Coordinates of C-alpha atoms and ligand atoms in Angstrom, one line a residue:
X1 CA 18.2 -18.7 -20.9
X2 CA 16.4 -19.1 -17.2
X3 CA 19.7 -19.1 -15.8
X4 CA 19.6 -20.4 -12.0
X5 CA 15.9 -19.9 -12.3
X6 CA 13.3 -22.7 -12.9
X7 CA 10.8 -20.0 -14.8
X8 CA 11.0 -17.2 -17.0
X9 CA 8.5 -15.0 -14.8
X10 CA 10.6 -15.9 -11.7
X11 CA 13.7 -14.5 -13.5
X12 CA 12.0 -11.5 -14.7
X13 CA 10.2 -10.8 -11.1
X14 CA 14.1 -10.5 -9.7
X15 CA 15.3 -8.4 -13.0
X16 CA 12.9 -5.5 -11.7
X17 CA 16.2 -3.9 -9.7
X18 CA 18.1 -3.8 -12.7
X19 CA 15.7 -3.0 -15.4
X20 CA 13.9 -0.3 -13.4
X21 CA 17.3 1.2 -12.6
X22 CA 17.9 1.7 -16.3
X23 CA 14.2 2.6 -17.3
X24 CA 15.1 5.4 -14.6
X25 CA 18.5 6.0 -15.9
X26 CA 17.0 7.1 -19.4
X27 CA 14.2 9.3 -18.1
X28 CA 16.5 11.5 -15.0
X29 CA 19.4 12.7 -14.7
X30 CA 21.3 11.9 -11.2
X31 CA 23.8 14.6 -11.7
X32 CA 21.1 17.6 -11.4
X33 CA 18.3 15.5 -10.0
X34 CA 15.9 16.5 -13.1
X35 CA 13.4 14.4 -15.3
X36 CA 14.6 14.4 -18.9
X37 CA 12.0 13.1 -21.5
X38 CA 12.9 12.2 -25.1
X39 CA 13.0 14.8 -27.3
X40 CA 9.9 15.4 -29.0
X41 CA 7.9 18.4 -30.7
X42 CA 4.8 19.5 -28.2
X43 CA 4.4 21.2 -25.1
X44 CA 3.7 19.2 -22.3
X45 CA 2.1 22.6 -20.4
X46 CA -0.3 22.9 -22.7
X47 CA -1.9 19.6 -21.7
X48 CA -5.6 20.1 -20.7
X49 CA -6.8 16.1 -20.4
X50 CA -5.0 13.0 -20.2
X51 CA -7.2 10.0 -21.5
X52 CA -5.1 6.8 -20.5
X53 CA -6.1 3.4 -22.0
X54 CA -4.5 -0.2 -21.3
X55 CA -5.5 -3.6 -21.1
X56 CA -4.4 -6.0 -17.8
X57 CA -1.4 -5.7 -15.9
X58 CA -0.6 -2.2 -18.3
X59 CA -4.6 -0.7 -17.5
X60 CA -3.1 -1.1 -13.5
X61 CA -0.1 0.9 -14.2
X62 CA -2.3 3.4 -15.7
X63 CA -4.5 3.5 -12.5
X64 CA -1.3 3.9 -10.3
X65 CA -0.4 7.0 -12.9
X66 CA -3.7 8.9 -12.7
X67 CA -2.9 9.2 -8.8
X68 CA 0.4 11.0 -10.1
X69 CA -1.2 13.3 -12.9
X70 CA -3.5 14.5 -10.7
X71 CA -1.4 14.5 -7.7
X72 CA 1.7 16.5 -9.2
X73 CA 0.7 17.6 -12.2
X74 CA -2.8 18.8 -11.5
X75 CA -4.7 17.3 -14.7
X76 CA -7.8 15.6 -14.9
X77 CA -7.1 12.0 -16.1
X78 CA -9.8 9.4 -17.5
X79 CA -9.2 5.8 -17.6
X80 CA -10.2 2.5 -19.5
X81 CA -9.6 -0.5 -20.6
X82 CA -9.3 -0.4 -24.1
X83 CA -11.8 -2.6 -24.8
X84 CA -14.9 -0.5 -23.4
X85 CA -13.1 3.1 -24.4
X86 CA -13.3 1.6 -28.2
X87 CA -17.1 1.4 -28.0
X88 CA -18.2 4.2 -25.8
X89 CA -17.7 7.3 -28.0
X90 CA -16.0 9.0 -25.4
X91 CA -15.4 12.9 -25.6
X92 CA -12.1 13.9 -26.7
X93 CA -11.6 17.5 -26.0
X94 CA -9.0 19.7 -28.2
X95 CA -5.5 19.9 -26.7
X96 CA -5.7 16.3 -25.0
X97 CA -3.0 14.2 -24.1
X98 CA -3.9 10.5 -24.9
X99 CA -2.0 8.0 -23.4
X100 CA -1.5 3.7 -24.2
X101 CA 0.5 1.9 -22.3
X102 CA 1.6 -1.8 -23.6
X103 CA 4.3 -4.1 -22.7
X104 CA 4.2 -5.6 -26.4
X105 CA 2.6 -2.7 -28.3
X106 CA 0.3 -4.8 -30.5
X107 CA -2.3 -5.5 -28.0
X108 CA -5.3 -5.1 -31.0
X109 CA -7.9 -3.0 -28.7
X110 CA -5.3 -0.6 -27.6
X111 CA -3.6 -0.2 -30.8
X112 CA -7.5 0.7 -32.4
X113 CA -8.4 2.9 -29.6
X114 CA -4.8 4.8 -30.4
X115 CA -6.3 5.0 -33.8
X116 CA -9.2 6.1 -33.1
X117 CA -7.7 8.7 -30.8
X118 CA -5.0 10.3 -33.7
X119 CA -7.9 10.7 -36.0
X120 CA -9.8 12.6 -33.2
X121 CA -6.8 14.7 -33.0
X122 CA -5.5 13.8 -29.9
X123 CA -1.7 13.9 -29.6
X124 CA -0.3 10.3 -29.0
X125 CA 1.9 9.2 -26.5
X126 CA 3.0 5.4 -25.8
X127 CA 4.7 3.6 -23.2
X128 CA 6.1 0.5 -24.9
X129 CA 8.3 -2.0 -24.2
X130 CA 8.6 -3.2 -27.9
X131 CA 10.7 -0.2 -29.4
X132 CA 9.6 -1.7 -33.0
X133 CA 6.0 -2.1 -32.0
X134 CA 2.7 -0.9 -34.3
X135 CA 2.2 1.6 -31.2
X136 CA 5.8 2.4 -30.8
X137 CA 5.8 3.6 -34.5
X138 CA 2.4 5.4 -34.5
X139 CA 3.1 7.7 -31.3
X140 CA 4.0 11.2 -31.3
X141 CA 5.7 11.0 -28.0
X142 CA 7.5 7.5 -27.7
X143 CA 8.4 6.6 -24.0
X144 CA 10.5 3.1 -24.1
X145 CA 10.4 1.1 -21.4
X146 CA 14.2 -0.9 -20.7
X147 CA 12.6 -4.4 -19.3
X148 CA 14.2 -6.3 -21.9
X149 CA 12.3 -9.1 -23.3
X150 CA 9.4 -10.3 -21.3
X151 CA 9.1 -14.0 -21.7
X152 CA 6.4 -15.1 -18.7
X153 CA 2.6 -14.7 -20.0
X154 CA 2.4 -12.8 -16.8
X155 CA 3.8 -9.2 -16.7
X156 CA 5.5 -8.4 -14.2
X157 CA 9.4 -6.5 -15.0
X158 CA 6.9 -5.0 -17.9
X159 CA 4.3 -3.2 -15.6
X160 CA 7.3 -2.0 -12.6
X161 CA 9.1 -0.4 -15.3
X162 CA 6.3 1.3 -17.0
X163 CA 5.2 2.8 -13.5
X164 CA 9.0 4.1 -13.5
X165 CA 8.3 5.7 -16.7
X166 CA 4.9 6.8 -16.2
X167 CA 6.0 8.8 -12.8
X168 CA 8.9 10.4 -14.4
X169 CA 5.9 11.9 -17.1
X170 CA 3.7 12.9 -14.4
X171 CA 7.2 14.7 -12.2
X172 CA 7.9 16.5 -16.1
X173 CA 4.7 17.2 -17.0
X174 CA 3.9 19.0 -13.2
X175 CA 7.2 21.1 -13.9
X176 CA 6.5 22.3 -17.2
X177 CA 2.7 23.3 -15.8
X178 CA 4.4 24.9 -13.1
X179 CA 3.2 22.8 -10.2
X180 CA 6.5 21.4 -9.3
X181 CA 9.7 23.7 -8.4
X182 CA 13.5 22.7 -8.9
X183 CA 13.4 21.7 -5.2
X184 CA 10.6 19.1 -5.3
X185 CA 11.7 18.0 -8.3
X186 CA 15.0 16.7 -7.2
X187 CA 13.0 15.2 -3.8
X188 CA 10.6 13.0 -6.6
X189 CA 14.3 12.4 -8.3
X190 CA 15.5 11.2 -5.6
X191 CA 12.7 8.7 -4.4
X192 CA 12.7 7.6 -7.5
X193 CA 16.3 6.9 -7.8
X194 CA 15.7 4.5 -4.2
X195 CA 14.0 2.2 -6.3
X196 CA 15.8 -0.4 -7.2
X197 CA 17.5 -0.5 -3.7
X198 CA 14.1 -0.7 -2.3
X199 CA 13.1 -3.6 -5.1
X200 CA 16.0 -5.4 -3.6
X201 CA 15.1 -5.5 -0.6
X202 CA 11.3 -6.8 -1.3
X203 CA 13.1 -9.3 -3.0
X204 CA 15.1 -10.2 0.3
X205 CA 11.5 -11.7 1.4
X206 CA 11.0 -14.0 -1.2
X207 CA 11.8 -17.0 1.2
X208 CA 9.2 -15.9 3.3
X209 CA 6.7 -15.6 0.4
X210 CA 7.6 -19.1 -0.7
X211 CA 7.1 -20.7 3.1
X212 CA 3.9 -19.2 3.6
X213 CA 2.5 -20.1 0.2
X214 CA 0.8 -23.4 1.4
X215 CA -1.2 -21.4 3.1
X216 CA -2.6 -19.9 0.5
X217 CA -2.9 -22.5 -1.8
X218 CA -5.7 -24.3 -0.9
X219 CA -8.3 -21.4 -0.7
X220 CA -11.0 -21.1 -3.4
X221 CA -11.3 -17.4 -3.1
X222 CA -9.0 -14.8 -2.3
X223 CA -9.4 -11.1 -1.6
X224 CA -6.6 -8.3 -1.9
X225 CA -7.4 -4.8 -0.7
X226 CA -5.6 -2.0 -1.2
X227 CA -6.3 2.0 -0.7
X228 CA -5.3 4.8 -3.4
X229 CA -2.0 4.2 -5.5
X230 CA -1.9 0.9 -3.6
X231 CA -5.8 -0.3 -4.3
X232 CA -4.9 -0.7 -8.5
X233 CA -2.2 -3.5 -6.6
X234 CA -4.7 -5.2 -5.2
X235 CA -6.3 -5.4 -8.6
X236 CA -2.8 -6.1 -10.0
X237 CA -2.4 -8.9 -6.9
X238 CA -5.7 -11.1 -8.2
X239 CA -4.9 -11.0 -11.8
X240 CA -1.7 -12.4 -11.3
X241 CA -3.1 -15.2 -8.8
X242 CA -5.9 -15.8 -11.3
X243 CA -3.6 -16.2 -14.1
X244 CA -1.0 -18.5 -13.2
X245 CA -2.8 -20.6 -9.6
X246 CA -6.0 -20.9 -11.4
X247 CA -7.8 -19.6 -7.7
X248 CA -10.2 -17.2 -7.9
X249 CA -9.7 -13.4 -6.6
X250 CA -10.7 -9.9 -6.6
X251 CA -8.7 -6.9 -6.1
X252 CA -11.2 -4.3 -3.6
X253 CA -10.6 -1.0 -2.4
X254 CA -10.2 -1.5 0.9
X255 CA -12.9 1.3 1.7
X256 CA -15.4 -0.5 -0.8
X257 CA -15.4 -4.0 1.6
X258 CA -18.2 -3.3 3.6
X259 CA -20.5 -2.5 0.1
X260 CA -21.2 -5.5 -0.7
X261 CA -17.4 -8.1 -0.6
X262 CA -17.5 -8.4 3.1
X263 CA -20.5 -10.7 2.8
X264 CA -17.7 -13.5 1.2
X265 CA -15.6 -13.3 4.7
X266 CA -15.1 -16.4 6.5
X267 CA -12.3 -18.3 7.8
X268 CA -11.6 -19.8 4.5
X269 CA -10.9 -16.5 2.6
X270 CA -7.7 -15.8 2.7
X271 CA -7.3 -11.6 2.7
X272 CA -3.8 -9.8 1.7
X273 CA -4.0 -6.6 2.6
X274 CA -1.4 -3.9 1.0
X275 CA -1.0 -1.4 3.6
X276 CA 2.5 0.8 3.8
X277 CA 2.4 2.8 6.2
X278 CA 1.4 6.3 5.8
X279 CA -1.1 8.6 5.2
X280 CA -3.9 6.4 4.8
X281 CA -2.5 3.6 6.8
X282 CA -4.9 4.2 9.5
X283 CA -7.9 3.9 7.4
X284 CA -7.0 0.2 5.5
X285 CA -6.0 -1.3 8.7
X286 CA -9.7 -0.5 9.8
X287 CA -10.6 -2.4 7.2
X288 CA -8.8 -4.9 8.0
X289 CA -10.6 -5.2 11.2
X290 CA -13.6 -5.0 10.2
X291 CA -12.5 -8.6 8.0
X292 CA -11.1 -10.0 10.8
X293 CA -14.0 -9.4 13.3
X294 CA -15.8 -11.8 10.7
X295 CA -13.1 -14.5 10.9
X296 CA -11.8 -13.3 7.7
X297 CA -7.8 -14.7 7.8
X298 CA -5.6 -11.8 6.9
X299 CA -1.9 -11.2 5.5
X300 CA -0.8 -8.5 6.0
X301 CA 1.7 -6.7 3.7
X302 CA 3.7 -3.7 5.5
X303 CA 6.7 -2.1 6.7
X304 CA 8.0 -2.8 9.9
X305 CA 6.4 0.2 11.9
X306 CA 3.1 -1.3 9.8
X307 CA 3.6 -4.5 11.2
X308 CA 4.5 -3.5 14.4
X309 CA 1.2 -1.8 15.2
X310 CA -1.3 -4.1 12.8
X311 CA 0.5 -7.4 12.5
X312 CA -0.9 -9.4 16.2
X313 CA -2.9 -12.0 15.1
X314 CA -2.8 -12.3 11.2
X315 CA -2.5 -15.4 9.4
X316 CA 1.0 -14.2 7.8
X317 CA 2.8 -11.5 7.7
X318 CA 5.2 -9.9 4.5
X319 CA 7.7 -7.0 5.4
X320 CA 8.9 -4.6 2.8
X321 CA 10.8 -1.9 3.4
X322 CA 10.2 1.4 4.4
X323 CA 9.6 3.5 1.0
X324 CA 8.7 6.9 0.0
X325 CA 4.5 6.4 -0.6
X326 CA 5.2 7.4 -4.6
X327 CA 7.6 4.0 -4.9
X328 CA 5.3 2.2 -3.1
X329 CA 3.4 0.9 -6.4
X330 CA 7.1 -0.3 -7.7
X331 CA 7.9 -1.9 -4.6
X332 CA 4.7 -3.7 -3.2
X333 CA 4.4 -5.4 -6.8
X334 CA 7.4 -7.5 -5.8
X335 CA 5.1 -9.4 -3.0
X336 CA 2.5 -9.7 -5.3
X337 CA 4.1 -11.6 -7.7
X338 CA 6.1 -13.8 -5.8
X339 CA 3.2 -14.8 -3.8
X340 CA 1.1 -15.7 -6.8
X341 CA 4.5 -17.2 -8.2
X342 CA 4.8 -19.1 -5.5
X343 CA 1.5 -20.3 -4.8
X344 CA 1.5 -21.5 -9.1
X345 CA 4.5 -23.4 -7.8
X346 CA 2.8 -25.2 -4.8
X347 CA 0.0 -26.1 -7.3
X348 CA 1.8 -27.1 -9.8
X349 CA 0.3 -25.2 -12.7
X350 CA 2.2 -24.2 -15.9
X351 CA 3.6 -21.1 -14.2
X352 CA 5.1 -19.2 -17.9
X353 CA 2.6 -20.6 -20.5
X354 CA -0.8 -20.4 -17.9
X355 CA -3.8 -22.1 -19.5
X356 CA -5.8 -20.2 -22.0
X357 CA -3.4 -17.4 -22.4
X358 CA -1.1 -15.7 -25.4
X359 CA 1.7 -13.4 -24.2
X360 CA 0.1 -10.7 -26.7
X361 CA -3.5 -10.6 -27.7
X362 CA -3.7 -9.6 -31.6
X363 CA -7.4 -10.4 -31.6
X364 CA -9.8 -8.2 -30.2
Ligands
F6R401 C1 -1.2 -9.9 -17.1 C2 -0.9 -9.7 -18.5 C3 -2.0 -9.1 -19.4 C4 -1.4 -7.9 -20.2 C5 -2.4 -7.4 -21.2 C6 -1.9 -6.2 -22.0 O1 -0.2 -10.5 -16.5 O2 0.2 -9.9 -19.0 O3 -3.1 -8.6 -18.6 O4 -0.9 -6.9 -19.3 O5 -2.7 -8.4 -22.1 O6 -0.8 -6.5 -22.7 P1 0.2 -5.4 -23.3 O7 0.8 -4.7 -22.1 O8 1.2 -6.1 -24.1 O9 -0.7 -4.5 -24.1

């Protein structure tokens, strides 16, 4: 079933072009560049609150998504893991959109906190990759992922595909509300639609990923940094290290460094820094130097014009291609996982079936 691959989660990191391209395929329409949801019965303008809750790898997406919500659609989103949200007796306002996201949909603390949201009234929606999951039949607005099965304890196909989904919501959801015309609509269409071209071509540096993995390998402790849609990646880039290398690391806002993380910087800290360029481009690689001026070793993750003017004197370097800032999410998940992929490999840990792990956690 691995084909040519020697693990499931390496077959499923280079599925992402074709799975995303049909997630996408279901959710917009190429012929009038438009974003066409399931059918379902309630109106996505009326929408006053989003309350988004996840566990993991699915909590990230939903981090990446609040960007969108607020960014295109213009609503307030709050966020947890479901696991806190249970507990906290949070406010759930009348007209409130609440939203799970779960690769299996059994994950027990999501699945409660859904429950616990219906009977508060909220109107459900779910984005599942299990179409015959307990969330899947529970939702009021069902939004299937197409990853296909998901072998690999680690998520990855899983969480790029629900980031399709999710931004497809967000592009709907800001037309019906009137924050999005025909004409931007067919723009965020159209990025969209680069996707899996863009995946491919992340996926053209995994021979560099696997040659500079050694380096990596050895550390104790590594940091990732990352700055607004990018900085739940850097969260996304340590869990999947963690799970599968056994090293230790933290995902940081890049701006948040010199609070407190900088303090761990020395020359045996390895940094990877997610940086596209753009809009706050500027502002990460300043970051950057503050780690560097500590001896802090960095790799950098960019495009070429990011490379070109923040790349001198990094430990490694990882080029991705040039993408419109609202695929970057999709796209610079590719180097994360093939670097903690890659490093699992150079260690020689149990890459699909990592130590103290279950693919779906029916306990809570
Ligand atoms: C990380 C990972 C976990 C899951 C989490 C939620 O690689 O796989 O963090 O993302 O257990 O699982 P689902 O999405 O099935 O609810």
């Amino acid at each position: 079933e691995k084909g040519n691959y020697r693990h499931f989660m390496q077959k499923e990191i280079f599925e992402q072009p074709t799975v995303v391209g049909q997630t996408l395929g279901s959710y917009l329409r190429q012929s009038d560049g438009t974003v066409a949801l399931p059918q379902f019965d309630f109106d996505l303008s009326s929408v006053k609150r989003i309350t988004i809750v996840a566990c993991g790898t699915s909590f990230y997406a939903g981090m990446v998504a609040k960007y969108w919500f607020e960014q295109f659609a213009r609503v307030p989103v709050d966020i947890d893991v479901a696991s806190e949200f249970r507990y906290r007796d949070p406010v759930l306002e009348d007209g409130g959109l609440a939203l799970f996201i779960s690769q299996s949909g059994e994950t027990a603390d999501t699945l409660a906190a859904l429950r616990h949201c219906k009977e508060a009234g909220q109107t459900i929606a779910v984005v599942v990759n299990v179409p015959t999951s307990s969330m899947a039949r529970e939702a009021d607005l069902l939004l299937p992922t197409h990853a296909g099965p998901e072998i690999g304890v680690a998520s990855t196909k899983a969480f790029t595909c629900q980031l399709a989904v999710l931004a497809a919501l967000a592009a709907n959801m800001a037309v019906k509300k009137g924050h999005m015309d025909r004409a931007e609509e067919q723009e965020v269409v159209r990025h969209l639609f680069e996707a899996p071209a863009c995946l491919n071509a992340a996926l053209g540096h995994d021979e560099d990923i696997e040659a500079m993995a050694p380096l990596i390998a050895p550390a104790r402790d590594v940091l990732y940094l990352g700055r607004g849609p990018d900085y739940p990646l850097a969260l996304e880039g340590a869990l999947k290290l963690k799970e599968i290398s056994y090293i230790h690391a933290e995902g940081y806002a890049s701006g948040e460094m010199k609070h407190g993380p900088i303090a761990l910087i020395d020359e045996d800290v390895p940094v990877i820094v997610l940086a596209p360029s753009g809009p706050l481009f500027e502002k990460t690689v300043s970051n950057m130097e503050e780690v560097r001026a500590r001896g802090g070793q960095i790799v950098l993750i960019s495009d070429a014009e990011g490379l070109a003017a923040a790349g001198e004197g990094c430990l490694a370097t990882i080029e991705m291609p040039s993408v419109h800032p609202l695929i970057a999410p999709l796209v610079y998940a590719v180097p994360v996982q093939l670097l903690a992929y890659h490093v699992a490999c150079v260690k020689g840990t149990d890459v699909d079936q990592p130590r103290n792990l279950a693919k779906s956690v029916t306990v809570e």
